[in-house]
mmCIF file of N, CA and C in Angstrom:
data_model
loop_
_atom_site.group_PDB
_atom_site.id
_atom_site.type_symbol
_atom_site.label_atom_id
_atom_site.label_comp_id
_atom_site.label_asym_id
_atom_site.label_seq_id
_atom_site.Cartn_x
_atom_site.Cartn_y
_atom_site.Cartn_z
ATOM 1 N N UNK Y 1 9.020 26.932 -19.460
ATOM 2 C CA UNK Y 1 9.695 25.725 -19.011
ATOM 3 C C UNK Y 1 8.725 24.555 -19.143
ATOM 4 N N UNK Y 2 9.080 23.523 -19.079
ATOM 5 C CA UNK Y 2 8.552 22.009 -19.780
ATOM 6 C C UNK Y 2 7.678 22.059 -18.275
ATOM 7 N N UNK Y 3 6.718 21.545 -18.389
ATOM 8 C CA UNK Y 3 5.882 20.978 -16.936
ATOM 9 C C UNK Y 3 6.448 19.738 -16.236
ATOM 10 N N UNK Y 4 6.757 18.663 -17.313
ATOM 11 C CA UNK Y 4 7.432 17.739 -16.273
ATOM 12 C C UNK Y 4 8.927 18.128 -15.896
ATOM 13 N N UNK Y 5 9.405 18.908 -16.457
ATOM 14 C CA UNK Y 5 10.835 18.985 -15.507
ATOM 15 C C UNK Y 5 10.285 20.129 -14.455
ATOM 16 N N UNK Y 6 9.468 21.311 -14.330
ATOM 17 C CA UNK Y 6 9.399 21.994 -13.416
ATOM 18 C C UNK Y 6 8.529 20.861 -12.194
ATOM 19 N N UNK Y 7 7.927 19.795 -12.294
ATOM 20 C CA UNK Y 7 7.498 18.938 -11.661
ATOM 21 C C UNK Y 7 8.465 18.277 -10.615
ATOM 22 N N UNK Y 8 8.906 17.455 -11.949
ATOM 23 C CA UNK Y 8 10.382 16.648 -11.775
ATOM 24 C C UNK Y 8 11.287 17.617 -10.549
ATOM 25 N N UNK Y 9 11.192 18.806 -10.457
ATOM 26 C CA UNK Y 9 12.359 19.692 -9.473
ATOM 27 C C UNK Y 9 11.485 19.540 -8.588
ATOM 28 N N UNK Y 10 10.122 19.820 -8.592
ATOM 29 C CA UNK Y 10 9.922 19.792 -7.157
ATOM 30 C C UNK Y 10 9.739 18.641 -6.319
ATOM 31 N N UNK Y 11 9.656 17.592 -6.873
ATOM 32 C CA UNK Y 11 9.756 16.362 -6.382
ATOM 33 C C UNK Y 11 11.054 16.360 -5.788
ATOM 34 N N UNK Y 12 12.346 16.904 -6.570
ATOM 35 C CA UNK Y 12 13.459 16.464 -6.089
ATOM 36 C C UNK Y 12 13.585 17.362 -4.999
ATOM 37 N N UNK Y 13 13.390 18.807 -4.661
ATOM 38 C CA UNK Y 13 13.391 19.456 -3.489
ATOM 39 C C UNK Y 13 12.534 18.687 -2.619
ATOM 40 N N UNK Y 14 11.559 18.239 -2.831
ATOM 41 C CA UNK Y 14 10.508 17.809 -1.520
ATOM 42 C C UNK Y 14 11.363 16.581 -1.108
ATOM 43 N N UNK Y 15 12.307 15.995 -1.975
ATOM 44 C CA UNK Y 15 12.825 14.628 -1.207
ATOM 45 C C UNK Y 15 14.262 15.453 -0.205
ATOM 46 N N UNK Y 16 14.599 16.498 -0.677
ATOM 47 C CA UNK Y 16 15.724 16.951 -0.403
ATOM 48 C C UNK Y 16 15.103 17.571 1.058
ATOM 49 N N UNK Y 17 13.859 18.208 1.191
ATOM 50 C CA UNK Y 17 13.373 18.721 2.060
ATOM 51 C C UNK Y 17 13.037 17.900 3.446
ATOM 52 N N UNK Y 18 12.361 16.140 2.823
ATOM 53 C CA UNK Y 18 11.922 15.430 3.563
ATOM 54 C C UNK Y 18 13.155 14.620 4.285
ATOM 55 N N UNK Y 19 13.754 15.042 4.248
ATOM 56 C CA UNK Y 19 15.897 13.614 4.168
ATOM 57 C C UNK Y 19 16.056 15.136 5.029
ATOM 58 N N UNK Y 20 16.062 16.615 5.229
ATOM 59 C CA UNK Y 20 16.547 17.285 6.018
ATOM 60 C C UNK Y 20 15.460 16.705 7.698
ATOM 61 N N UNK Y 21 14.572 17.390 7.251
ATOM 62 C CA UNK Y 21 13.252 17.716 8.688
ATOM 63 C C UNK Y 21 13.249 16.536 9.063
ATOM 64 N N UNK Y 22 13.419 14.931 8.483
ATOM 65 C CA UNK Y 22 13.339 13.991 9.105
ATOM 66 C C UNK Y 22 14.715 13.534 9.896
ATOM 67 N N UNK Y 23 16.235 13.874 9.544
ATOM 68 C CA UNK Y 23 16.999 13.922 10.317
ATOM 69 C C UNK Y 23 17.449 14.592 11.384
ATOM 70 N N UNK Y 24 16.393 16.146 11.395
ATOM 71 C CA UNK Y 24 16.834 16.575 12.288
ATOM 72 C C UNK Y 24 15.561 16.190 13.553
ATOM 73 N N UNK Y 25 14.593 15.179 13.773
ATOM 74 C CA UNK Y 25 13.654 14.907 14.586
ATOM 75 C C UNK Y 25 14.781 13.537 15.539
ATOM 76 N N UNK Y 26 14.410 13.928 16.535
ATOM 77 C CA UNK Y 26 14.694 13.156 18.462
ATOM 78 C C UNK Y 26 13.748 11.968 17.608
ATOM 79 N N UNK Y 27 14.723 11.141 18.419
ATOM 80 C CA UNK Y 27 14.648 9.522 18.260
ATOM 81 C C UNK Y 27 13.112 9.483 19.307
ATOM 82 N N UNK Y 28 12.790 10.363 20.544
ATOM 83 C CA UNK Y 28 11.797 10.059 21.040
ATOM 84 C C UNK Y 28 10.829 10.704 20.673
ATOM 85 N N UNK Y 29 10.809 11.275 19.389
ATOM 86 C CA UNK Y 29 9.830 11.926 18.864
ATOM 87 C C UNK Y 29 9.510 10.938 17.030
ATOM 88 N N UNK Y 30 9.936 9.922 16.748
ATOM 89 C CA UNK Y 30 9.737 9.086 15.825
ATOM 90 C C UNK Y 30 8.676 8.278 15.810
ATOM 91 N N UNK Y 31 7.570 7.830 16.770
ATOM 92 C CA UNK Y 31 6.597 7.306 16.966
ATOM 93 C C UNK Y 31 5.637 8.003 16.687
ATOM 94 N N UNK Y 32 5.170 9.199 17.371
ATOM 95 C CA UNK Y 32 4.174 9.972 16.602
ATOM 96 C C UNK Y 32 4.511 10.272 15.104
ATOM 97 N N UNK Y 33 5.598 10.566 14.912
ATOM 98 C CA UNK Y 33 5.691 10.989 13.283
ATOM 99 C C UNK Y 33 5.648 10.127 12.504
ATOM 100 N N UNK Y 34 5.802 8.529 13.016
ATOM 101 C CA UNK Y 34 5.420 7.545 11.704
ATOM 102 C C UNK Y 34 3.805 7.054 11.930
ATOM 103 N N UNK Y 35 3.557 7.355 13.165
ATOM 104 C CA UNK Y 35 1.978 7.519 13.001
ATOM 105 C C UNK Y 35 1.518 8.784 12.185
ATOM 106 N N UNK Y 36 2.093 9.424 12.152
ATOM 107 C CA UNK Y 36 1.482 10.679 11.385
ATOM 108 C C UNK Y 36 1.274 10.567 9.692
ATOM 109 N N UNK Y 37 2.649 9.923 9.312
ATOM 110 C CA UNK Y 37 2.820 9.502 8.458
ATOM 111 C C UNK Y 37 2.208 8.376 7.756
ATOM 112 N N UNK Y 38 1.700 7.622 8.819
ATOM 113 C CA UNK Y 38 0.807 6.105 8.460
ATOM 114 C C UNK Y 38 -0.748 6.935 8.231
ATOM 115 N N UNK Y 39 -0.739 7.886 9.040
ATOM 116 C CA UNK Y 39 -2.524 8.499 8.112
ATOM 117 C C UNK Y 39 -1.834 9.173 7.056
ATOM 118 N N UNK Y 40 -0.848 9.621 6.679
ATOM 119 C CA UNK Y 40 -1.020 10.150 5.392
ATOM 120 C C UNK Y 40 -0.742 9.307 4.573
ATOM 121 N N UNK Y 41 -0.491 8.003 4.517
ATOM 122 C CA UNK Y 41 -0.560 6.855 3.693
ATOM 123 C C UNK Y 41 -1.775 6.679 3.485
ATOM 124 N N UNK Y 42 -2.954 6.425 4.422
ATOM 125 C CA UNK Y 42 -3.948 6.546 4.473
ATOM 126 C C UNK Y 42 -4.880 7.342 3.752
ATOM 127 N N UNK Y 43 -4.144 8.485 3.312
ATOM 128 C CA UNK Y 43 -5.269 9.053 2.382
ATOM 129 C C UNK Y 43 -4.457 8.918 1.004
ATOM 130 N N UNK Y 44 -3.546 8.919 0.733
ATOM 131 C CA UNK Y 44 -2.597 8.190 -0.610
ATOM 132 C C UNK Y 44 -3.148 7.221 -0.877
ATOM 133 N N UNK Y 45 -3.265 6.061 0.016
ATOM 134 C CA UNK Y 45 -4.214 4.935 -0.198
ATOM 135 C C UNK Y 45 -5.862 5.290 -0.910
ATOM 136 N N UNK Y 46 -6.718 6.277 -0.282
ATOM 137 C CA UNK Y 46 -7.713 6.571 -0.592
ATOM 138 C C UNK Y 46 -7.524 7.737 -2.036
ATOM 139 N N UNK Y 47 -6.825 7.850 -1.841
ATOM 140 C CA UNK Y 47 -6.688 9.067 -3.567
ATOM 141 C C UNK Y 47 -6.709 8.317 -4.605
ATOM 142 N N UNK Y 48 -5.542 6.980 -4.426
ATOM 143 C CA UNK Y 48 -5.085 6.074 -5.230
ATOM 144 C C UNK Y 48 -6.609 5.184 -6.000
ATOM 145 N N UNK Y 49 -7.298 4.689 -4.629
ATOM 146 C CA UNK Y 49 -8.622 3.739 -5.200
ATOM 147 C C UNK Y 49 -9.750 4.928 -5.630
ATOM 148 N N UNK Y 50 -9.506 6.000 -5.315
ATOM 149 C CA UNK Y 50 -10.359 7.401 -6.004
ATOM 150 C C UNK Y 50 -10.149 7.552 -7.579
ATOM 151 N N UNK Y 51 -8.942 7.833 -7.611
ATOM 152 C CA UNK Y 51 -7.909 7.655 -9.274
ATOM 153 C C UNK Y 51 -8.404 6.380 -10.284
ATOM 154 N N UNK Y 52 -8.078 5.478 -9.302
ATOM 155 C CA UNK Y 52 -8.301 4.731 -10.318
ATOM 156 C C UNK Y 52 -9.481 4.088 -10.603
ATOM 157 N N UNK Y 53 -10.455 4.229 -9.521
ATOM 158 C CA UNK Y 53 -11.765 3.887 -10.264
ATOM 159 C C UNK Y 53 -12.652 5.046 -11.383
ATOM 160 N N UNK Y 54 -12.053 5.942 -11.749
ATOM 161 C CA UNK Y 54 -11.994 7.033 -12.359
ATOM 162 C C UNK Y 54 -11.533 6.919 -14.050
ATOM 163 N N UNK Y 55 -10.330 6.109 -13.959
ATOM 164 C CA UNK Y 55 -9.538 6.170 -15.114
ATOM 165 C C UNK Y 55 -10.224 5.199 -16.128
ATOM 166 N N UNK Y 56 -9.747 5.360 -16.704
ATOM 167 C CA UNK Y 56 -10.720 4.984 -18.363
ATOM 168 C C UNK Y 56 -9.633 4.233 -19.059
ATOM 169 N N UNK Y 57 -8.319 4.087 -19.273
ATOM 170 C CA UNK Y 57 -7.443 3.704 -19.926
ATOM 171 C C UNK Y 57 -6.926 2.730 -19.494
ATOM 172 N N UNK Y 58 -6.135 1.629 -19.971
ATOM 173 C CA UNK Y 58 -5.859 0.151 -19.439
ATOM 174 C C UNK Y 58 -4.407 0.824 -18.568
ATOM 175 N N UNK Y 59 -3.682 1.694 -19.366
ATOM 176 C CA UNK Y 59 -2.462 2.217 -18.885
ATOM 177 C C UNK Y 59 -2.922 2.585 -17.371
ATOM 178 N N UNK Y 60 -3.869 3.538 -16.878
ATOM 179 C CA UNK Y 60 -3.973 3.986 -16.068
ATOM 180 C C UNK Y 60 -4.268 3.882 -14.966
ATOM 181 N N UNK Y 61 -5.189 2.146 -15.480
ATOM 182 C CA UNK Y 61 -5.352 1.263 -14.215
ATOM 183 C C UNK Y 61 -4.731 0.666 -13.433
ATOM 184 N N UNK Y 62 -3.640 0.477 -14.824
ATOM 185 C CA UNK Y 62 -2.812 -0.757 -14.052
ATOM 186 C C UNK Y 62 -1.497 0.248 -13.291
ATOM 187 N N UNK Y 63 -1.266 1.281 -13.711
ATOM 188 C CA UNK Y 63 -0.549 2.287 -12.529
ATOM 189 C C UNK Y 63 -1.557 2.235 -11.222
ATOM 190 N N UNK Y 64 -2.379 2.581 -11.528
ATOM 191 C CA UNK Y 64 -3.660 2.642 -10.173
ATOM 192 C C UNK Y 64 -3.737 1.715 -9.448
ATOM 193 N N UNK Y 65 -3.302 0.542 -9.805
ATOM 194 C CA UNK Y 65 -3.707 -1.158 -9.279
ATOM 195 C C UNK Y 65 -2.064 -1.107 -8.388
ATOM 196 N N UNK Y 66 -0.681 -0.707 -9.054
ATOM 197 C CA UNK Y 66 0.126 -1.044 -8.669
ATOM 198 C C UNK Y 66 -0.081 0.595 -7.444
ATOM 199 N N UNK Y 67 -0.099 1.326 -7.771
ATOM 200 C CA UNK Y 67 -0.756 2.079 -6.738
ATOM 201 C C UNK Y 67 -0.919 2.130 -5.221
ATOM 202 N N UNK Y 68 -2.359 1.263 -5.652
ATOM 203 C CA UNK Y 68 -2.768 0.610 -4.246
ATOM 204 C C UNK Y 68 -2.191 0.291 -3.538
ATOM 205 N N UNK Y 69 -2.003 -0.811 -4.481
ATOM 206 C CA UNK Y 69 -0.576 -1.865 -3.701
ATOM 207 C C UNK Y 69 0.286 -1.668 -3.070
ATOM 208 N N UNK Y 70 0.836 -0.783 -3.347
ATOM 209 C CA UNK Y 70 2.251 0.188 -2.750
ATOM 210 C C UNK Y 70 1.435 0.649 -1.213
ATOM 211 N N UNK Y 71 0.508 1.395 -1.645
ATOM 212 C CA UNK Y 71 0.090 2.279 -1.114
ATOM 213 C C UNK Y 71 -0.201 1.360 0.266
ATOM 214 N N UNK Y 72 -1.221 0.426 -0.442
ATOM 215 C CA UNK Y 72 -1.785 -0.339 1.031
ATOM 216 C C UNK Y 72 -0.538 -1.364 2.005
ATOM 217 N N UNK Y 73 0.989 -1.566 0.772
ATOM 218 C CA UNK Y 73 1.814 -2.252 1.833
ATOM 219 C C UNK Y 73 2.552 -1.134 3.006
ATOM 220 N N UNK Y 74 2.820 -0.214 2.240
ATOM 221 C CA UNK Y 74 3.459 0.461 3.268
ATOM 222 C C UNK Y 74 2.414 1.502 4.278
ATOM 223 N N UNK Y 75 1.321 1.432 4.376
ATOM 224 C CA UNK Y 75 0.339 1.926 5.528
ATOM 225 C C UNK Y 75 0.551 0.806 6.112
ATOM 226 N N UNK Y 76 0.419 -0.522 6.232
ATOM 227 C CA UNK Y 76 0.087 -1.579 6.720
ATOM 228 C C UNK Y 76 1.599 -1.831 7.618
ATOM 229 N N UNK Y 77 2.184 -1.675 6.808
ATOM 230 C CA UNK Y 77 4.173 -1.599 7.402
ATOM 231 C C UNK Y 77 4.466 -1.071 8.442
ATOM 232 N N UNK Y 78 3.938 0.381 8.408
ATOM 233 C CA UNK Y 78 4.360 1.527 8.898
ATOM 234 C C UNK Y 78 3.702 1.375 10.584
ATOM 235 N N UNK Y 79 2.134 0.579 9.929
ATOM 236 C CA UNK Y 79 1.597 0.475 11.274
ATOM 237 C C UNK Y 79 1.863 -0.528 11.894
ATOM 238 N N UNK Y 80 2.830 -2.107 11.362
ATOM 239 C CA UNK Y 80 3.623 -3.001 12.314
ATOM 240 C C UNK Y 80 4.815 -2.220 13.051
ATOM 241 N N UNK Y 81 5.770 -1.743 12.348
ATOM 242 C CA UNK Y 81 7.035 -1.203 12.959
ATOM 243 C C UNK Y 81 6.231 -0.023 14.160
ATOM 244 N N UNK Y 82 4.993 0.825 13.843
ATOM 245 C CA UNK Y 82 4.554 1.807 15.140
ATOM 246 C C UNK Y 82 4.372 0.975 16.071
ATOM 247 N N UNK Y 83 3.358 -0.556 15.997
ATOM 248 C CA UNK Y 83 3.413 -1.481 17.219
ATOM 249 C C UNK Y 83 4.257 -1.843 17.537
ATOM 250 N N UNK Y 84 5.470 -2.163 16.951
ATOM 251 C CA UNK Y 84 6.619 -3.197 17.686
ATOM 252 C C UNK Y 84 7.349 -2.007 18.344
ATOM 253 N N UNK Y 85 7.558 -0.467 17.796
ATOM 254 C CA UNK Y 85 8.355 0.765 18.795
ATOM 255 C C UNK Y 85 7.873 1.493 19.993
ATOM 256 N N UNK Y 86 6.267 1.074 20.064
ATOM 257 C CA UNK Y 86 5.096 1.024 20.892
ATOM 258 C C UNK Y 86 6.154 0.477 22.074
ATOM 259 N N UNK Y 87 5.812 -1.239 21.489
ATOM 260 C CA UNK Y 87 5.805 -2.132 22.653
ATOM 261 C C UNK Y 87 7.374 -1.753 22.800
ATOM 262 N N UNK Y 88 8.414 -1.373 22.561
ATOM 263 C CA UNK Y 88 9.376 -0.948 23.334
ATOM 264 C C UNK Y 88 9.678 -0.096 24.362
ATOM 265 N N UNK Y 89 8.544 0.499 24.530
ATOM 266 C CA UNK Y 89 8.375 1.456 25.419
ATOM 267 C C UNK Y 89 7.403 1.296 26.911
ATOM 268 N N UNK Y 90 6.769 0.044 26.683
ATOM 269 C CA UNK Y 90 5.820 -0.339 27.117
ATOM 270 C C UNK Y 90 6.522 -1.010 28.528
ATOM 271 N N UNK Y 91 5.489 -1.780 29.718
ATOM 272 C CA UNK Y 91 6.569 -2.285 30.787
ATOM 273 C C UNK Y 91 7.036 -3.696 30.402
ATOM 274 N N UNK Y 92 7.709 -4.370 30.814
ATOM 275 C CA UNK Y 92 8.134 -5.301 30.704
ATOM 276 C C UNK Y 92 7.172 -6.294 31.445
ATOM 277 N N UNK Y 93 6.992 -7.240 31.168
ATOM 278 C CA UNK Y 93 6.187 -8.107 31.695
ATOM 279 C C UNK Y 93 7.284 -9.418 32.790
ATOM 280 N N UNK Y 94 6.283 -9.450 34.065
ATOM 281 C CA UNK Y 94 7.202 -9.976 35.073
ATOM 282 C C UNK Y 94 6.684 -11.635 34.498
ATOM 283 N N UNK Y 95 7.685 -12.369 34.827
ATOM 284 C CA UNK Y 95 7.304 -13.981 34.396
ATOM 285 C C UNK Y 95 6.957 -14.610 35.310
ATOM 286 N N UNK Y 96 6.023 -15.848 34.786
ATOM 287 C CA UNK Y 96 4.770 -15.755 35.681
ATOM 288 C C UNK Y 96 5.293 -17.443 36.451
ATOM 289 N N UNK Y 97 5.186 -17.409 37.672
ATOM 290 C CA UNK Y 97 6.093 -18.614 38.236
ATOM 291 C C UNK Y 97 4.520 -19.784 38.517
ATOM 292 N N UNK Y 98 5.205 -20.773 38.457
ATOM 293 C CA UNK Y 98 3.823 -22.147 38.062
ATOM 294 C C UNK Y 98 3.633 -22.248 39.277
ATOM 295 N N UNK Y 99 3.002 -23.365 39.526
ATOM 296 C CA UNK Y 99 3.019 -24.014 40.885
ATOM 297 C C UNK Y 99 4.054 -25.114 41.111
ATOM 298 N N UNK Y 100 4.786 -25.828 39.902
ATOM 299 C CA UNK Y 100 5.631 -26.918 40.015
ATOM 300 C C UNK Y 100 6.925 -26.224 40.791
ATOM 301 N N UNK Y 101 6.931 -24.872 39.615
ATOM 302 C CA UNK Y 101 8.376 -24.025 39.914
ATOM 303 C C UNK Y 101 8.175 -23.634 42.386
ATOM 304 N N UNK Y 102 7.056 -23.053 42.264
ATOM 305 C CA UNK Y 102 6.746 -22.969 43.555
ATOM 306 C C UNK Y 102 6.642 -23.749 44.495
ATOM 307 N N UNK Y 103 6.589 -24.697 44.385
ATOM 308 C CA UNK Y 103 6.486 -25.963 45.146
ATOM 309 C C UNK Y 103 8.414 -26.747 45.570
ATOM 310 N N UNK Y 104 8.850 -26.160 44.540
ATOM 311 C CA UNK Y 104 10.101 -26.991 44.497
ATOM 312 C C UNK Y 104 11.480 -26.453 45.492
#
């Protein structure tokens, strides 16, 4: 069998795999797992600038360059949306009364 189509399948099972295990995870269990997920961007990120300071070919850089890129927006993403689902969980902050408001 051809290498890129036996490739090509397993890519498509691993997406088929990742669309199951991620629908069946509790909404209060989604914070650790996109932190989990933001370090494994993290080393995608680091494979990526590994790769491509490696490659020798103009083709290969510029996959490598767009790479990064990818790589470093969505670590960076992953870790705004973990702060903002953070702070949903977090207490609410009581509002803070002046002295004008107190006085009146």
């Amino acid at each position: 069998m051809n290498e890129s189509i036996t490739l090509l399948t397993i890519f498509v099972l691993s997406v088929f795999v990742g669309v199951e295990v991620i629908s069946k995870v509790s909404s209060t269990l989604h914070t650790p797992l996109m932190s989990g997920a933001n370090a494994i961007h993290g080393i995608i990120l680091l494979g990526a600038i590994l790769v491509t300071g490696t490659a020798e070919s103009a083709l290969a850089i510029g996959v490598g360059l767009v790479a990064i890129v990818l790589a470093a927006i969505n670590m960076v993403g992953g870790f705004v949306v973990t702060d903002r689902m953070l702070q949903m969980f977090g207490a609410k902050k009581k509002p803070t009364v002046t002295t004008s408001e107190f006085e009146a």
